[in-house]
Short mmCIF file of C-alpha atoms and ligand atoms in Angstrom, two decimals:
data_model
loop_
_atom_site.label_atom_id
_atom_site.label_comp_id
_atom_site.label_asym_id
_atom_site.label_seq_id
_atom_site.Cartn_x
_atom_site.Cartn_y
_atom_site.Cartn_z
CA UNK A 1 105.49 22.63 -65.04
CA UNK A 2 107.50 25.33 -66.84
CA UNK A 3 106.89 26.37 -70.48
CA UNK A 4 109.83 24.36 -71.80
CA UNK A 5 108.68 21.16 -70.12
CA UNK A 6 105.12 21.68 -71.38
CA UNK A 7 106.37 22.14 -74.97
CA UNK A 8 108.52 19.02 -74.60
CA UNK A 9 105.56 16.95 -73.40
CA UNK A 10 103.42 18.29 -76.26
CA UNK A 11 106.14 17.27 -78.71
CA UNK A 12 106.27 13.73 -77.32
CA UNK A 13 102.47 13.46 -77.51
CA UNK A 14 102.39 14.72 -81.14
CA UNK A 15 105.24 12.38 -82.08
CA UNK A 16 103.59 9.34 -80.49
CA UNK A 17 100.26 10.26 -82.11
CA UNK A 18 102.05 10.54 -85.51
CA UNK A 19 103.70 7.18 -84.90
CA UNK A 20 100.28 5.72 -84.03
CA UNK A 21 98.69 7.02 -87.23
CA UNK A 22 101.69 5.78 -89.28
CA UNK A 23 101.26 2.39 -87.63
CA UNK A 24 97.52 2.41 -88.38
CA UNK A 25 98.18 3.34 -92.01
CA UNK A 26 100.72 0.53 -92.32
CA UNK A 27 98.28 -1.96 -90.81
CA UNK A 28 95.51 -0.79 -93.11
CA UNK A 29 97.91 -1.19 -96.07
CA UNK A 30 98.65 -4.75 -94.96
CA UNK A 31 94.90 -5.40 -94.66
CA UNK A 32 94.41 -3.95 -98.16
CA UNK A 33 97.24 -6.08 -99.51
CA UNK A 34 95.80 -9.22 -97.93
CA UNK A 35 92.40 -8.48 -99.42
CA UNK A 36 93.75 -8.74 -102.97
CA UNK A 37 92.91 -12.10 -104.47
CA UNK A 38 94.66 -13.00 -107.69
CA UNK A 39 93.16 -15.79 -109.78
CA UNK A 40 96.18 -17.09 -111.64
CA UNK A 41 94.21 -18.29 -114.68
CA UNK A 42 92.93 -14.75 -115.33
CA UNK A 43 96.40 -13.23 -115.50
CA UNK A 44 96.93 -14.72 -118.98
CA UNK A 45 95.98 -12.66 -122.04
CA UNK A 46 92.21 -12.20 -122.04
CA UNK A 47 90.34 -14.33 -124.63
CA UNK A 48 88.47 -12.43 -127.31
CA UNK A 49 86.08 -15.28 -128.28
CA UNK A 50 83.47 -17.09 -126.09
CA UNK A 51 85.20 -20.50 -126.63
CA UNK A 52 88.24 -19.10 -124.85
CA UNK A 53 86.45 -19.33 -121.49
CA UNK A 54 84.66 -22.69 -121.97
CA UNK A 55 86.13 -26.07 -120.99
CA UNK A 56 84.86 -29.65 -121.25
CA UNK A 57 87.19 -31.72 -119.04
CA UNK A 58 87.19 -33.23 -116.49
CA UNK A 59 83.60 -34.41 -116.88
CA UNK A 60 81.25 -33.82 -113.92
CA UNK A 61 79.85 -37.08 -112.45
CA UNK A 62 76.14 -37.69 -112.92
CA UNK A 63 74.41 -38.38 -109.58
CA UNK A 64 70.83 -39.55 -109.07
CA UNK A 65 68.52 -37.16 -107.25
CA UNK A 66 67.84 -37.10 -103.52
CA UNK A 67 64.42 -35.50 -104.02
CA UNK A 68 61.24 -37.12 -102.67
CA UNK A 69 63.08 -39.37 -100.22
CA UNK A 70 65.49 -40.64 -102.87
CA UNK A 71 69.09 -41.56 -102.17
CA UNK A 72 71.81 -40.15 -104.46
CA UNK A 73 73.29 -42.88 -106.63
CA UNK A 74 76.79 -42.38 -105.20
CA UNK A 75 75.70 -42.31 -101.55
CA UNK A 76 76.71 -44.86 -98.91
CA UNK A 77 73.53 -45.97 -97.16
CA UNK A 78 74.17 -46.26 -93.41
CA UNK A 79 70.64 -47.15 -92.37
CA UNK A 80 67.66 -48.00 -94.58
CA UNK A 81 65.47 -49.63 -91.96
CA UNK A 82 66.35 -53.21 -92.82
CA UNK A 83 69.00 -53.89 -90.16
CA UNK A 84 71.49 -52.43 -87.70
CA UNK A 85 74.26 -54.40 -89.35
CA UNK A 86 76.41 -51.32 -90.11
CA UNK A 87 76.36 -50.13 -86.47
CA UNK A 88 77.91 -51.11 -83.17
CA UNK A 89 78.15 -49.84 -79.61
CA UNK A 90 80.95 -47.36 -79.02
CA UNK A 91 81.94 -48.67 -75.61
CA UNK A 92 82.55 -52.34 -76.39
CA UNK A 93 82.11 -52.70 -80.18
CA UNK A 94 79.24 -55.18 -79.70
CA UNK A 95 76.24 -55.29 -82.09
CA UNK A 96 73.94 -52.28 -81.77
CA UNK A 97 71.05 -53.03 -79.39
CA UNK A 98 68.82 -50.12 -80.37
CA UNK A 99 65.25 -50.99 -81.38
CA UNK A 100 64.65 -51.74 -85.05
CA UNK A 101 61.08 -50.68 -85.82
CA UNK A 102 58.68 -52.03 -88.44
CA UNK A 103 58.28 -48.58 -90.05
CA UNK A 104 61.93 -48.55 -91.16
CA UNK A 105 63.26 -46.49 -88.26
CA UNK A 106 65.35 -47.25 -85.20
CA UNK A 107 64.89 -45.95 -81.65
CA UNK A 108 67.42 -45.42 -78.88
CA UNK A 109 67.33 -48.37 -76.45
CA UNK A 110 67.69 -46.58 -73.14
CA UNK A 111 71.03 -46.85 -71.35
CA UNK A 112 72.51 -49.25 -73.90
CA UNK A 113 74.96 -46.53 -74.94
CA UNK A 114 75.90 -44.55 -78.02
CA UNK A 115 76.10 -46.36 -81.34
CA UNK A 116 78.50 -45.69 -84.22
CA UNK A 117 78.96 -46.77 -87.78
CA UNK A 118 81.51 -49.49 -88.41
CA UNK A 119 82.67 -47.49 -91.40
CA UNK A 120 84.72 -44.30 -90.94
CA UNK A 121 84.62 -41.07 -92.91
CA UNK A 122 86.39 -37.76 -93.40
CA UNK A 123 84.57 -34.91 -95.16
CA UNK A 124 80.96 -35.84 -95.86
CA UNK A 125 77.51 -34.74 -96.87
CA UNK A 126 75.16 -36.43 -94.41
CA UNK A 127 71.41 -36.92 -94.61
CA UNK A 128 69.67 -38.10 -91.45
CA UNK A 129 66.06 -37.98 -90.25
CA UNK A 130 65.01 -37.99 -86.62
CA UNK A 131 61.97 -37.48 -84.41
CA UNK A 132 61.30 -37.04 -80.74
CA UNK A 133 58.54 -39.03 -79.08
CA UNK A 134 55.02 -38.16 -78.00
CA UNK A 135 53.73 -37.70 -75.42
CA UNK A 136 56.48 -35.32 -74.30
CA UNK A 137 58.34 -36.16 -71.14
CA UNK A 138 60.41 -33.99 -68.85
CA UNK A 139 61.91 -30.58 -69.71
CA UNK A 140 64.99 -28.78 -70.98
CA UNK A 141 67.90 -31.02 -71.92
CA UNK A 142 65.98 -34.10 -70.78
CA UNK A 143 63.27 -33.92 -73.44
CA UNK A 144 64.08 -35.96 -76.54
CA UNK A 145 67.83 -35.44 -76.25
CA UNK A 146 70.11 -37.28 -78.64
CA UNK A 147 72.83 -36.10 -80.99
CA UNK A 148 74.57 -36.61 -84.29
CA UNK A 149 78.34 -36.74 -83.80
CA UNK A 150 80.47 -36.05 -86.86
CA UNK A 151 83.81 -37.82 -86.83
CA UNK A 152 82.49 -39.43 -83.63
CA UNK A 153 83.31 -36.32 -81.52
CA UNK A 154 81.55 -33.18 -82.81
CA UNK A 155 77.88 -33.09 -81.78
CA UNK A 156 75.03 -31.46 -83.66
CA UNK A 157 72.33 -31.43 -81.02
CA UNK A 158 69.07 -33.33 -81.37
CA UNK A 159 66.46 -32.12 -78.88
CA UNK A 160 62.72 -31.61 -78.57
CA UNK A 161 62.80 -27.81 -78.28
CA UNK A 162 59.13 -27.23 -78.99
CA UNK A 163 57.86 -25.04 -76.12
CA UNK A 164 60.93 -26.17 -74.23
CA UNK A 165 63.60 -23.55 -73.59
CA UNK A 166 67.18 -24.39 -72.77
CA UNK A 167 70.60 -22.77 -73.21
CA UNK A 168 70.82 -21.63 -76.83
CA UNK A 169 74.19 -23.23 -77.50
CA UNK A 170 72.65 -26.54 -76.47
CA UNK A 171 69.32 -26.22 -78.25
CA UNK A 172 68.26 -28.23 -81.27
CA UNK A 173 70.70 -27.72 -84.15
CA UNK A 174 73.47 -26.25 -81.98
CA UNK A 175 77.04 -27.38 -82.29
CA UNK A 176 76.83 -28.44 -78.69
CA UNK A 177 78.10 -25.79 -76.22
CA UNK A 178 79.74 -23.85 -79.08
CA UNK A 179 77.48 -22.57 -81.81
CA UNK A 180 73.76 -21.79 -81.43
CA UNK A 181 71.73 -22.43 -84.60
CA UNK A 182 70.71 -19.49 -86.80
CA UNK A 183 67.08 -20.57 -86.53
CA UNK A 184 64.83 -23.03 -84.73
CA UNK A 185 63.21 -25.04 -87.52
CA UNK A 186 61.81 -28.09 -85.73
CA UNK A 187 58.81 -30.11 -86.87
CA UNK A 188 56.02 -30.54 -84.32
CA UNK A 189 56.93 -33.08 -81.64
CA UNK A 190 56.37 -36.61 -82.90
CA UNK A 191 56.92 -35.70 -86.56
CA UNK A 192 60.04 -36.35 -88.60
CA UNK A 193 62.84 -33.79 -88.91
CA UNK A 194 65.56 -33.79 -91.56
CA UNK A 195 69.18 -32.76 -91.06
CA UNK A 196 71.31 -32.28 -94.16
CA UNK A 197 74.85 -31.66 -93.01
CA UNK A 198 78.09 -30.76 -94.78
CA UNK A 199 81.06 -31.58 -92.61
CA UNK A 200 84.66 -30.67 -93.32
CA UNK A 201 87.13 -32.21 -90.91
CA UNK A 202 89.84 -30.17 -89.21
CA UNK A 203 93.44 -30.56 -90.34
CA UNK A 204 96.43 -31.33 -88.15
CA UNK A 205 100.16 -31.08 -88.73
CA UNK A 206 102.65 -33.89 -88.08
CA UNK A 207 103.07 -32.66 -84.48
CA UNK A 208 99.36 -33.17 -83.92
CA UNK A 209 98.52 -29.45 -83.75
CA UNK A 210 95.36 -28.21 -85.43
CA UNK A 211 96.29 -26.06 -88.44
CA UNK A 212 92.81 -25.65 -89.90
CA UNK A 213 89.45 -25.80 -88.14
CA UNK A 214 86.69 -28.10 -89.33
CA UNK A 215 83.37 -26.62 -90.40
CA UNK A 216 79.71 -27.55 -90.28
CA UNK A 217 76.89 -26.43 -92.49
CA UNK A 218 73.50 -27.73 -91.39
CA UNK A 219 70.07 -27.53 -93.00
CA UNK A 220 67.21 -28.37 -90.63
CA UNK A 221 64.06 -29.18 -92.57
CA UNK A 222 65.51 -27.19 -95.49
CA UNK A 223 66.40 -24.12 -93.38
CA UNK A 224 70.08 -23.26 -93.01
CA UNK A 225 70.87 -23.26 -89.29
CA UNK A 226 74.69 -23.58 -89.36
CA UNK A 227 76.42 -21.65 -92.13
CA UNK A 228 79.95 -22.97 -92.56
CA UNK A 229 80.37 -22.66 -88.78
CA UNK A 230 83.86 -23.14 -87.39
CA UNK A 231 84.20 -26.21 -85.16
CA UNK A 232 86.23 -25.03 -82.19
CA UNK A 233 86.94 -28.55 -80.96
CA UNK A 234 85.15 -31.41 -79.24
CA UNK A 235 81.73 -30.79 -77.71
CA UNK A 236 81.91 -31.86 -74.04
CA UNK A 237 79.12 -31.37 -71.48
CA UNK A 238 81.66 -29.86 -69.06
CA UNK A 239 84.76 -27.88 -69.99
CA UNK A 240 86.34 -26.31 -73.06
CA UNK A 241 86.49 -27.89 -76.50
CA UNK A 242 89.60 -30.02 -77.04
CA UNK A 243 91.48 -30.59 -80.27
CA UNK A 244 92.96 -34.08 -80.34
CA UNK A 245 94.53 -34.92 -83.70
CA UNK A 246 92.48 -37.43 -85.67
CA UNK A 247 91.92 -38.88 -89.09
CA UNK A 248 88.70 -40.40 -90.33
CA UNK A 249 86.04 -41.31 -87.79
CA UNK A 250 82.59 -42.84 -87.49
CA UNK A 251 79.18 -41.24 -87.42
CA UNK A 252 77.91 -41.60 -83.84
CA UNK A 253 74.37 -41.32 -82.45
CA UNK A 254 73.74 -40.51 -78.80
CA UNK A 255 71.89 -42.43 -76.13
CA UNK A 256 71.42 -39.58 -73.64
CA UNK A 257 70.59 -42.13 -70.94
CA UNK A 258 67.23 -40.69 -69.89
CA UNK A 259 64.82 -42.75 -71.97
CA UNK A 260 64.82 -40.10 -74.70
CA UNK A 261 62.78 -42.21 -77.13
CA UNK A 262 64.43 -40.49 -80.13
CA UNK A 263 64.16 -42.34 -83.46
CA UNK A 264 66.23 -42.16 -86.64
CA UNK A 265 65.69 -43.23 -90.24
CA UNK A 266 67.04 -42.79 -93.80
CA UNK A 267 70.70 -42.20 -93.05
CA UNK A 268 73.18 -41.83 -95.89
CA UNK A 269 76.43 -40.06 -96.61
CA UNK A 270 78.32 -38.92 -99.65
CA UNK A 271 82.07 -38.61 -99.26
CA UNK A 272 83.36 -35.22 -100.34
MG1 LIG B 301 72.59 -34.45 -77.21
#
């Protein structure tokens, strides 16, 4: 390569490097611009007295406490141990055949199928308690497997994971096959666990395309294990998540079909 050609190539390289850095600067400016959040109410003249930043309306609703096994006064009780009246089988809409126990819980009746609430919900706060049976049986995904399905299609895994390894995105508290939990917070096998879940449904446009993902926040025995986790779609055993457009849906509980022996009790929701 002669001197002239070398200088030419150098020029092109310098030019393209300058263009790159200009591009990077522009992108970083866009990022900076996007990071600016303007709260409209604070653009007015700033108050000079404390009363200027205090407001009294609308009033905040008073809700009874959920502490010590209580149910908030505005909650919809889905199961209190007295009957399975609010539930039905998903497959044929017949009355739920799961076992109603004397201690106020219900247990999966093997191979009768998943059950769902008759009522349907959108965004909810859900409280649900579950336990896996003793003595333990089998291993991996076949030990105390059930599941809590928000909107009837998004599963938060229920599994006896005590001394029982499995794939992490299918372990207890996972958004099944999508999001492993942040921690494993299970009670000893045979003892009750509590899930407190905040579910925000995805949003769809009029063409049926998803325009905003749903989210799940899950506390397992008081420990946060899903922190506003994006729901990427449905939670199938095989294949990628799908995003069918939907409105409200039921709460569904899984019969895994392998005599899981999982029990549930104290189930209530608050609509958000
Ligand atoms: Mg399951």
